Amino acid sequence: MLGFSALFLGDYRVLAKVNTQPFTDAVAQAKSTTTKGAGFASEFDAAKAEWKAKFDEGDKLVAGTTDRAKWPDFLKIVNDHLPDPVRDYKLDPNKPSDESRLDRLRVHIDAIKPAWREDLDTEWFNAPAPTGLTKVGKDMMHQLDRAKPPTGPGWVIQVIGHHYNPYPDAKELKIPENSLLRTDHGPVLFIIKKILPKLNAADLRLYGIHHPTVAWALPDPEWTNEKASMTNGLASTTIPILDRAKPAVTATAGGEGGMMPGMGGMPGMMPGMEGGMSSGRGMMGGEGMMPGMMPGMMPGMMPGMGSGYGGMAGQEAKKLVKHTRTDFLLQFVWQEPKPEDKPKTPEERVTKLQEINKSLLEAETNKTMITADREKEIAKESLKQSQEVQKAMIQGAAATPATPATAAPTAPAAAPATPK
């Protein structure tokens, strides 16, 4: 019995050594340190998640240098597919006898504005105007595209421009439309026959450009230099273009909100583009005016109603040289192909181009016919769109109270401390 007691007391003394207060304090301190460490880790993860959310938000609002580098190439490709009478008709700009034909065959680009859509089908193709594609735009689209709406996210590229191609006379009508001797086609037919086919090219579709159409066109058979001087050469009525590009792009020298990255005078920019760029919601306009208003216009005025126009004496008015000017709005989709969808070899590229051309030809069972009556309908529909947009802007301006002048903004408050 004494032996067992001795053995027990020996074990108890060992147990007593690890149950002392210093040992208990050490265990408590270790647990406290573990708890603090877990808290720090949790706070760090929360702060990191918050930072990541802000970073992602900013990343969506800023176009990277890789994206900016794509736009000059894009602009060059589009420019190469627009009509060029010097290239296409072998006309000489230095030859006086070619000057008249050059003036009637040139296409002038005033501005190019992109609009981002997360779902091109519901937010553009099948969306009601003015937020989506117009009825004119759908009617003028290639049958292949009309039957198959675009899907997924992408850019709706809007090309604002004008031309001076008049209605053909009896002599011009005798010349086949596809002949290089034919100059005059008419305000809308010139767009349908000479501009849209180039934008429907197979190589553009391989690049991701598709669904080109003319969304709006408004001829003015009595355009004069007097009107041009009042509008700085731009359209004299509201052009119903879509909202500015979203997500917003980085500001570049000479650029502005809603412009493509790298469009502020960068190489590859089409001639005349910078003159047509404007600020605001996306309507063509001038500084100090409502978006969509042209210089020399008052709210509610229509083309030709600018100040000073029509006040000439009868003899002076007769001396004016009148042209048929047509302002137009082209729209098409650009969805850059994924790397895996791009042709890997020249042979694969040729095969893909042949497939695209075949699809385009097979879809052309019933080509869009443009008659004189249809041209008038297009002009009427386009004018109605402009009037509706202009009316909405005037009503919006009347409903918005004037903003009182404010002092210059103060320096921003100090940034919050970095989370620990």
Short mmCIF file of C-alpha atoms in Angstrom, two decimals:
data_model
loop_
_atom_site.label_atom_id
_atom_site.label_comp_id
_atom_site.label_asym_id
_atom_site.label_seq_id
_atom_site.Cartn_x
_atom_site.Cartn_y
_atom_site.Cartn_z
CA MET A 1 0.00 0.00 0.00
CA LEU A 2 2.81 2.35 0.85
CA GLY A 3 4.41 1.56 -2.47
CA PHE A 4 1.26 2.45 -4.41
CA SER A 5 0.95 5.70 -2.47
CA ALA A 6 4.51 6.64 -3.31
CA LEU A 7 3.90 5.99 -6.96
CA PHE A 8 0.75 8.14 -6.91
CA LEU A 9 2.47 11.01 -5.14
CA GLY A 10 5.22 10.95 -7.73
CA ASP A 11 2.78 11.28 -10.61
CA TYR A 12 0.84 13.96 -8.77
CA ARG A 13 3.95 16.06 -8.30
CA VAL A 14 4.57 15.91 -12.07
CA LEU A 15 0.93 16.90 -12.73
CA ALA A 16 1.16 19.77 -10.27
CA LYS A 17 4.10 21.23 -12.16
CA VAL A 18 2.00 21.72 -15.40
CA ASN A 19 -1.05 23.04 -13.57
CA THR A 20 0.73 25.95 -12.01
CA GLN A 21 -0.40 29.55 -12.65
CA PRO A 22 2.51 30.39 -15.04
CA PHE A 23 1.50 27.49 -17.27
CA THR A 24 -2.16 28.60 -17.26
CA ASP A 25 -1.14 32.17 -18.12
CA ALA A 26 1.02 30.93 -21.02
CA VAL A 27 -1.85 28.91 -22.45
CA ALA A 28 -4.22 31.88 -22.17
CA GLN A 29 -1.69 34.17 -23.84
CA ALA A 30 -1.24 31.70 -26.70
CA LYS A 31 -5.00 31.49 -27.20
CA SER A 32 -5.27 35.30 -27.16
CA THR A 33 -2.52 35.61 -29.74
CA THR A 34 -4.25 33.05 -31.94
CA THR A 35 -7.55 34.96 -31.67
CA LYS A 36 -5.86 38.27 -32.52
CA GLY A 37 -4.11 36.67 -35.48
CA ALA A 38 -7.40 35.32 -36.79
CA GLY A 39 -8.96 38.78 -36.36
CA PHE A 40 -6.10 40.45 -38.26
CA ALA A 41 -6.42 37.87 -41.03
CA SER A 42 -10.18 38.47 -41.24
CA GLU A 43 -9.72 42.26 -41.35
CA PHE A 44 -7.03 41.87 -44.00
CA ASP A 45 -9.27 39.67 -46.15
CA ALA A 46 -12.14 42.17 -45.80
CA ALA A 47 -9.90 45.11 -46.72
CA LYS A 48 -8.45 43.17 -49.64
CA ALA A 49 -11.94 42.32 -50.91
CA GLU A 50 -12.99 45.97 -50.64
CA TRP A 51 -9.86 47.08 -52.51
CA LYS A 52 -10.43 44.42 -55.18
CA ALA A 53 -14.02 45.61 -55.67
CA LYS A 54 -12.85 49.21 -56.10
CA PHE A 55 -10.05 48.10 -58.40
CA ASP A 56 -12.45 46.11 -60.57
CA GLU A 57 -14.82 49.07 -60.66
CA GLY A 58 -12.04 51.37 -61.81
CA ASP A 59 -10.73 48.80 -64.25
CA LYS A 60 -14.11 48.76 -65.97
CA LEU A 61 -14.05 52.54 -66.31
CA VAL A 62 -10.55 52.74 -67.72
CA ALA A 63 -9.41 51.37 -71.03
CA GLY A 64 -5.97 49.87 -70.85
CA THR A 65 -3.13 50.65 -73.22
CA THR A 66 -3.81 47.40 -75.05
CA ASP A 67 -7.38 48.50 -75.81
CA ARG A 68 -6.27 51.99 -76.82
CA ALA A 69 -3.79 50.52 -79.26
CA LYS A 70 -6.60 48.68 -81.06
CA TRP A 71 -8.57 51.77 -82.06
CA PRO A 72 -6.11 53.30 -84.56
CA ASP A 73 -6.01 49.96 -86.38
CA PHE A 74 -9.79 49.78 -86.26
CA LEU A 75 -10.15 53.30 -87.70
CA LYS A 76 -7.69 52.56 -90.48
CA ILE A 77 -9.55 49.39 -91.44
CA VAL A 78 -12.89 51.22 -91.54
CA ASN A 79 -11.35 54.11 -93.50
CA ASP A 80 -9.97 51.67 -96.07
CA HIS A 81 -13.49 50.34 -96.65
CA LEU A 82 -15.14 53.70 -97.26
CA PRO A 83 -15.60 54.98 -100.83
CA ASP A 84 -12.62 56.84 -102.27
CA PRO A 85 -13.26 58.27 -105.76
CA VAL A 86 -9.55 58.76 -106.40
CA ARG A 87 -8.89 55.08 -105.71
CA ASP A 88 -12.16 53.59 -106.97
CA TYR A 89 -12.75 55.74 -110.07
CA LYS A 90 -9.12 56.61 -110.88
CA LEU A 91 -9.93 60.32 -110.73
CA ASP A 92 -7.23 62.96 -110.36
CA PRO A 93 -7.85 65.66 -107.70
CA ASN A 94 -5.39 67.91 -109.54
CA LYS A 95 -7.30 67.64 -112.80
CA PRO A 96 -9.99 70.36 -113.20
CA SER A 97 -12.17 68.13 -115.39
CA ASP A 98 -12.45 65.58 -112.56
CA GLU A 99 -13.34 68.12 -109.87
CA SER A 100 -17.12 67.96 -110.39
CA ARG A 101 -17.24 64.16 -110.22
CA LEU A 102 -14.99 64.10 -107.17
CA ASP A 103 -17.29 66.49 -105.33
CA ARG A 104 -20.32 64.28 -106.02
CA LEU A 105 -18.58 60.98 -105.22
CA ARG A 106 -16.76 61.96 -102.03
CA VAL A 107 -17.97 60.77 -98.63
CA HIS A 108 -17.30 63.18 -95.77
CA ILE A 109 -17.00 61.72 -92.26
CA ASP A 110 -17.92 64.25 -89.57
CA ALA A 111 -17.65 62.06 -86.47
CA ILE A 112 -17.43 58.48 -85.26
CA LYS A 113 -19.01 57.68 -81.91
CA PRO A 114 -19.09 54.26 -80.24
CA ALA A 115 -21.82 53.07 -77.89
CA TRP A 116 -21.26 50.01 -75.71
CA ARG A 117 -24.10 47.55 -75.29
CA GLU A 118 -24.04 44.57 -72.91
CA ASP A 119 -26.70 42.79 -74.97
CA LEU A 120 -26.72 43.91 -78.60
CA ASP A 121 -29.97 42.07 -79.30
CA THR A 122 -32.20 43.57 -76.60
CA GLU A 123 -30.34 46.87 -76.14
CA TRP A 124 -29.88 47.78 -79.81
CA PHE A 125 -31.25 45.49 -82.55
CA ASN A 126 -34.68 44.91 -80.99
CA ALA A 127 -34.76 47.96 -78.72
CA PRO A 128 -37.12 50.80 -79.71
CA ALA A 129 -35.63 53.98 -81.12
CA PRO A 130 -34.01 56.25 -80.05
CA THR A 131 -32.21 53.86 -77.66
CA GLY A 132 -32.10 51.13 -80.28
CA LEU A 133 -32.09 50.50 -84.01
CA THR A 134 -34.47 52.61 -86.08
CA LYS A 135 -37.03 51.17 -88.49
CA VAL A 136 -35.03 52.66 -91.36
CA GLY A 137 -31.93 50.93 -90.01
CA LYS A 138 -33.59 47.53 -89.99
CA ASP A 139 -35.03 47.98 -93.48
CA MET A 140 -31.67 49.01 -94.96
CA MET A 141 -29.72 46.15 -93.36
CA HIS A 142 -28.44 43.17 -95.34
CA GLN A 143 -30.90 40.26 -95.34
CA LEU A 144 -28.36 38.01 -93.62
CA ASP A 145 -28.09 40.41 -90.68
CA ARG A 146 -31.78 41.27 -90.63
CA ALA A 147 -32.66 37.63 -90.04
CA LYS A 148 -30.00 37.06 -87.39
CA PRO A 149 -29.70 39.67 -84.61
CA PRO A 150 -26.30 40.11 -82.95
CA THR A 151 -25.89 38.56 -79.51
CA GLY A 152 -23.76 39.27 -76.48
CA PRO A 153 -21.83 42.43 -75.61
CA GLY A 154 -20.14 44.67 -78.16
CA TRP A 155 -19.75 48.13 -79.65
CA VAL A 156 -22.32 49.87 -81.82
CA ILE A 157 -20.15 52.09 -84.00
CA GLN A 158 -21.92 55.22 -85.26
CA VAL A 159 -20.55 57.02 -88.30
CA ILE A 160 -21.94 60.51 -88.87
CA GLY A 161 -21.24 61.88 -92.32
CA HIS A 162 -22.57 63.55 -95.45
CA HIS A 163 -22.24 63.49 -99.22
CA TYR A 164 -23.29 65.63 -102.18
CA ASN A 165 -24.48 62.99 -104.61
CA PRO A 166 -27.61 64.31 -106.39
CA TYR A 167 -30.54 62.62 -108.05
CA PRO A 168 -29.54 61.31 -111.49
CA ASP A 169 -30.87 63.01 -114.62
CA ALA A 170 -32.09 61.18 -117.72
CA LYS A 171 -28.55 60.93 -119.11
CA GLU A 172 -27.16 59.41 -115.91
CA LEU A 173 -30.02 56.93 -115.65
CA LYS A 174 -28.97 55.39 -118.95
CA ILE A 175 -25.61 54.41 -117.45
CA PRO A 176 -25.62 51.11 -115.47
CA GLU A 177 -25.38 51.57 -111.70
CA ASN A 178 -22.25 49.41 -111.44
CA SER A 179 -20.42 51.30 -114.21
CA LEU A 180 -17.49 53.54 -113.30
CA LEU A 181 -18.98 56.08 -115.72
CA ARG A 182 -22.04 56.48 -113.48
CA THR A 183 -21.65 59.37 -111.03
CA ASP A 184 -25.10 60.30 -109.74
CA HIS A 185 -27.21 57.79 -107.83
CA GLY A 186 -29.37 59.83 -105.49
CA PRO A 187 -29.21 60.77 -101.79
CA VAL A 188 -30.15 57.38 -100.32
CA LEU A 189 -29.27 55.09 -103.21
CA PHE A 190 -25.69 56.38 -103.13
CA ILE A 191 -25.41 55.13 -99.53
CA ILE A 192 -27.06 51.80 -100.37
CA LYS A 193 -25.01 51.16 -103.51
CA LYS A 194 -21.65 52.74 -102.74
CA ILE A 195 -21.15 52.78 -98.95
CA LEU A 196 -22.96 49.84 -97.36
CA PRO A 197 -21.60 47.16 -99.74
CA LYS A 198 -18.05 48.08 -98.72
CA LEU A 199 -18.98 47.80 -95.04
CA ASN A 200 -20.49 44.38 -95.77
CA ALA A 201 -17.15 43.10 -97.05
CA ALA A 202 -16.17 39.59 -95.94
CA ASP A 203 -12.81 40.69 -94.51
CA LEU A 204 -14.58 43.20 -92.24
CA ARG A 205 -16.87 40.46 -90.95
CA LEU A 206 -13.84 38.31 -90.27
CA TYR A 207 -12.50 41.25 -88.23
CA GLY A 208 -15.72 41.33 -86.19
CA ILE A 209 -17.61 44.11 -88.01
CA HIS A 210 -21.14 43.16 -89.01
CA HIS A 211 -24.76 44.39 -89.22
CA PRO A 212 -23.90 47.66 -91.04
CA THR A 213 -26.86 49.84 -91.94
CA VAL A 214 -27.96 53.41 -92.52
CA ALA A 215 -30.04 54.34 -89.48
CA TRP A 216 -30.92 57.87 -90.56
CA ALA A 217 -30.60 59.93 -93.75
CA LEU A 218 -31.91 63.40 -94.51
CA PRO A 219 -31.36 65.04 -97.92
CA ASP A 220 -31.39 68.80 -98.44
CA PRO A 221 -31.71 69.62 -102.17
CA GLU A 222 -31.12 73.33 -101.50
CA TRP A 223 -27.88 73.24 -99.56
CA THR A 224 -25.74 76.34 -100.05
CA ASN A 225 -22.47 77.73 -98.76
CA GLU A 226 -24.57 80.12 -96.68
CA LYS A 227 -25.93 77.19 -94.67
CA ALA A 228 -22.47 75.66 -94.39
CA SER A 229 -21.08 78.87 -92.88
CA MET A 230 -23.79 78.83 -90.19
CA THR A 231 -23.32 75.21 -89.20
CA ASN A 232 -19.54 74.96 -89.55
CA GLY A 233 -20.13 72.47 -92.36
CA LEU A 234 -22.02 70.05 -90.11
CA ALA A 235 -25.62 68.85 -90.28
CA SER A 236 -28.24 71.53 -89.80
CA THR A 237 -30.61 69.28 -87.87
CA THR A 238 -30.46 66.95 -84.90
CA ILE A 239 -28.89 63.55 -85.59
CA PRO A 240 -30.46 60.90 -83.32
CA ILE A 241 -27.37 59.00 -82.23
CA LEU A 242 -27.16 56.63 -79.28
CA ASP A 243 -25.87 57.41 -75.79
CA ARG A 244 -22.17 57.88 -75.39
CA ALA A 245 -19.85 54.93 -75.01
CA LYS A 246 -20.17 52.82 -71.88
CA PRO A 247 -18.05 51.80 -70.12
CA ALA A 248 -16.34 55.19 -70.22
CA VAL A 249 -12.90 55.38 -71.73
CA THR A 250 -9.79 57.14 -70.53
CA ALA A 251 -9.44 60.78 -71.46
CA THR A 252 -6.79 61.41 -74.06
CA ALA A 253 -5.36 64.62 -75.40
CA GLY A 254 -7.91 66.20 -77.72
CA GLY A 255 -10.55 63.59 -76.88
CA GLU A 256 -13.72 63.69 -74.86
CA GLY A 257 -16.29 61.49 -73.18
CA GLY A 258 -17.95 59.13 -75.59
CA MET A 259 -15.11 59.10 -78.09
CA MET A 260 -13.13 56.03 -78.94
CA PRO A 261 -9.79 55.73 -77.15
CA GLY A 262 -7.09 57.27 -79.26
CA MET A 263 -9.44 59.32 -81.45
CA GLY A 264 -8.14 62.69 -80.28
CA GLY A 265 -6.03 63.36 -83.36
CA MET A 266 -4.07 60.11 -83.23
CA PRO A 267 -2.59 58.55 -86.36
CA GLY A 268 -5.18 56.58 -88.29
CA MET A 269 -7.92 59.08 -87.58
CA MET A 270 -10.08 59.77 -90.60
CA PRO A 271 -9.87 63.26 -92.12
CA GLY A 272 -12.41 65.63 -90.64
CA MET A 273 -13.30 63.43 -87.67
CA GLU A 274 -11.98 65.73 -85.00
CA GLY A 275 -14.13 68.62 -86.23
CA GLY A 276 -17.32 66.68 -85.67
CA MET A 277 -16.68 65.45 -82.15
CA SER A 278 -18.96 66.94 -79.55
CA SER A 279 -19.61 66.76 -75.85
CA GLY A 280 -22.87 65.90 -74.15
CA ARG A 281 -25.18 62.92 -74.33
CA GLY A 282 -24.21 62.02 -77.85
CA MET A 283 -26.03 64.51 -80.05
CA MET A 284 -24.11 66.60 -82.53
CA GLY A 285 -23.84 70.14 -81.18
CA GLY A 286 -21.76 73.18 -80.42
CA GLU A 287 -20.45 74.75 -77.24
CA GLY A 288 -22.99 76.78 -75.32
CA MET A 289 -25.96 75.17 -77.06
CA MET A 290 -28.31 72.36 -76.27
CA PRO A 291 -26.95 68.99 -77.39
CA GLY A 292 -28.12 68.41 -80.91
CA MET A 293 -28.36 72.08 -81.86
CA MET A 294 -26.25 73.44 -84.68
CA PRO A 295 -24.63 76.89 -84.77
CA GLY A 296 -27.12 79.50 -85.96
CA MET A 297 -30.16 77.51 -84.78
CA MET A 298 -32.68 78.29 -82.08
CA PRO A 299 -34.55 75.57 -80.17
CA GLY A 300 -37.29 74.10 -82.35
CA MET A 301 -35.81 75.33 -85.62
CA MET A 302 -35.44 72.96 -88.51
CA PRO A 303 -32.83 72.90 -91.30
CA GLY A 304 -32.57 76.13 -93.27
CA MET A 305 -34.06 78.25 -90.48
CA GLY A 306 -30.81 79.62 -89.09
CA SER A 307 -30.44 83.32 -88.43
CA GLY A 308 -29.73 85.33 -91.54
CA TYR A 309 -30.74 82.66 -94.02
CA GLY A 310 -33.51 83.61 -96.42
CA GLY A 311 -33.04 87.33 -95.82
CA MET A 312 -31.16 87.92 -99.07
CA ALA A 313 -32.54 90.07 -101.83
CA GLY A 314 -34.10 88.23 -104.74
CA GLN A 315 -31.20 88.86 -107.11
CA GLU A 316 -28.62 87.73 -104.55
CA ALA A 317 -30.59 84.59 -103.78
CA LYS A 318 -30.59 83.64 -107.45
CA LYS A 319 -26.79 83.73 -107.49
CA LEU A 320 -26.56 81.05 -104.82
CA VAL A 321 -25.25 77.71 -106.05
CA LYS A 322 -27.42 74.96 -104.60
CA HIS A 323 -26.31 71.39 -104.01
CA THR A 324 -28.07 68.26 -102.83
CA ARG A 325 -26.50 67.43 -99.49
CA THR A 326 -27.44 64.29 -97.59
CA ASP A 327 -26.52 63.91 -93.94
CA PHE A 328 -26.53 60.32 -92.75
CA LEU A 329 -25.95 58.12 -89.74
CA LEU A 330 -24.42 54.70 -90.28
CA GLN A 331 -24.38 52.08 -87.54
CA PHE A 332 -22.62 48.75 -87.35
CA VAL A 333 -21.52 46.28 -84.70
CA TRP A 334 -17.94 45.54 -83.75
CA GLN A 335 -17.24 42.46 -81.65
CA GLU A 336 -13.54 41.67 -81.70
CA PRO A 337 -13.10 37.95 -82.40
CA LYS A 338 -11.64 35.78 -79.67
CA PRO A 339 -8.09 34.53 -80.34
CA GLU A 340 -9.32 30.96 -80.79
CA ASP A 341 -11.81 32.11 -83.46
CA LYS A 342 -9.24 33.90 -85.60
CA PRO A 343 -7.79 32.05 -88.61
CA LYS A 344 -4.40 30.56 -87.81
CA THR A 345 -3.08 30.19 -91.37
CA PRO A 346 -3.55 32.02 -94.70
CA GLU A 347 -5.37 28.96 -96.03
CA GLU A 348 -7.80 29.01 -93.11
CA ARG A 349 -8.40 32.73 -93.67
CA VAL A 350 -9.23 32.16 -97.35
CA THR A 351 -11.64 29.39 -96.41
CA LYS A 352 -13.42 31.57 -93.86
CA LEU A 353 -13.71 34.46 -96.34
CA GLN A 354 -15.22 32.14 -98.93
CA GLU A 355 -17.77 30.89 -96.40
CA ILE A 356 -18.75 34.45 -95.47
CA ASN A 357 -19.13 35.50 -99.11
CA LYS A 358 -21.27 32.44 -99.79
CA SER A 359 -23.56 33.27 -96.86
CA LEU A 360 -23.93 36.87 -98.03
CA LEU A 361 -24.82 35.84 -101.58
CA GLU A 362 -27.29 33.16 -100.48
CA ALA A 363 -29.12 35.66 -98.27
CA GLU A 364 -29.59 38.15 -101.13
CA THR A 365 -32.73 36.50 -102.49
CA ASN A 366 -34.71 39.72 -102.25
CA LYS A 367 -32.59 42.85 -102.42
CA THR A 368 -33.85 46.05 -100.86
CA MET A 369 -35.41 48.19 -103.57
CA ILE A 370 -34.99 51.95 -103.24
CA THR A 371 -37.58 53.83 -105.27
CA ALA A 372 -38.21 57.56 -105.35
CA ASP A 373 -41.21 57.08 -103.08
CA ARG A 374 -39.14 55.01 -100.64
CA GLU A 375 -36.48 57.72 -100.55
CA LYS A 376 -39.14 60.25 -99.59
CA GLU A 377 -40.40 57.91 -96.87
CA ILE A 378 -36.88 57.51 -95.47
CA ALA A 379 -36.39 61.28 -95.42
CA LYS A 380 -39.78 61.72 -93.74
CA GLU A 381 -39.04 59.05 -91.12
CA SER A 382 -35.59 60.52 -90.45
CA LEU A 383 -36.96 64.04 -90.07
CA LYS A 384 -39.58 62.74 -87.65
CA GLN A 385 -36.86 61.10 -85.54
CA SER A 386 -34.93 64.37 -85.41
CA GLN A 387 -38.02 66.34 -84.44
CA GLU A 388 -38.89 63.90 -81.66
CA VAL A 389 -35.38 63.99 -80.22
CA GLN A 390 -35.22 67.77 -80.49
CA LYS A 391 -38.64 68.15 -78.86
CA ALA A 392 -37.57 65.91 -75.98
CA MET A 393 -34.41 67.97 -75.48
CA ILE A 394 -36.35 71.24 -75.47
CA GLN A 395 -38.85 69.87 -72.94
CA GLY A 396 -36.01 68.57 -70.79
CA ALA A 397 -34.25 71.93 -70.89
CA ALA A 398 -37.47 73.76 -69.97
CA ALA A 399 -38.12 71.43 -67.03
CA THR A 400 -34.60 71.77 -65.63
CA PRO A 401 -34.16 74.88 -63.42
CA ALA A 402 -31.14 77.04 -64.04
CA THR A 403 -28.16 76.05 -61.92
CA PRO A 404 -26.84 78.96 -59.82
CA ALA A 405 -23.21 79.87 -60.15
CA THR A 406 -21.02 78.12 -57.63
CA ALA A 407 -17.59 78.84 -56.28
CA ALA A 408 -14.62 76.84 -57.40
CA PRO A 409 -14.53 73.44 -55.71
CA THR A 410 -12.35 73.14 -52.65
CA ALA A 411 -9.55 70.67 -52.32
CA PRO A 412 -10.76 67.13 -51.68
CA ALA A 413 -10.86 65.87 -48.12
CA ALA A 414 -7.99 63.82 -46.81
CA ALA A 415 -8.06 60.21 -47.87
CA PRO A 416 -9.17 57.72 -45.21
CA ALA A 417 -6.50 55.83 -43.35
CA THR A 418 -5.38 52.54 -44.80
CA PRO A 419 -7.23 49.65 -43.14
CA LYS A 420 -5.10 47.74 -40.69
#
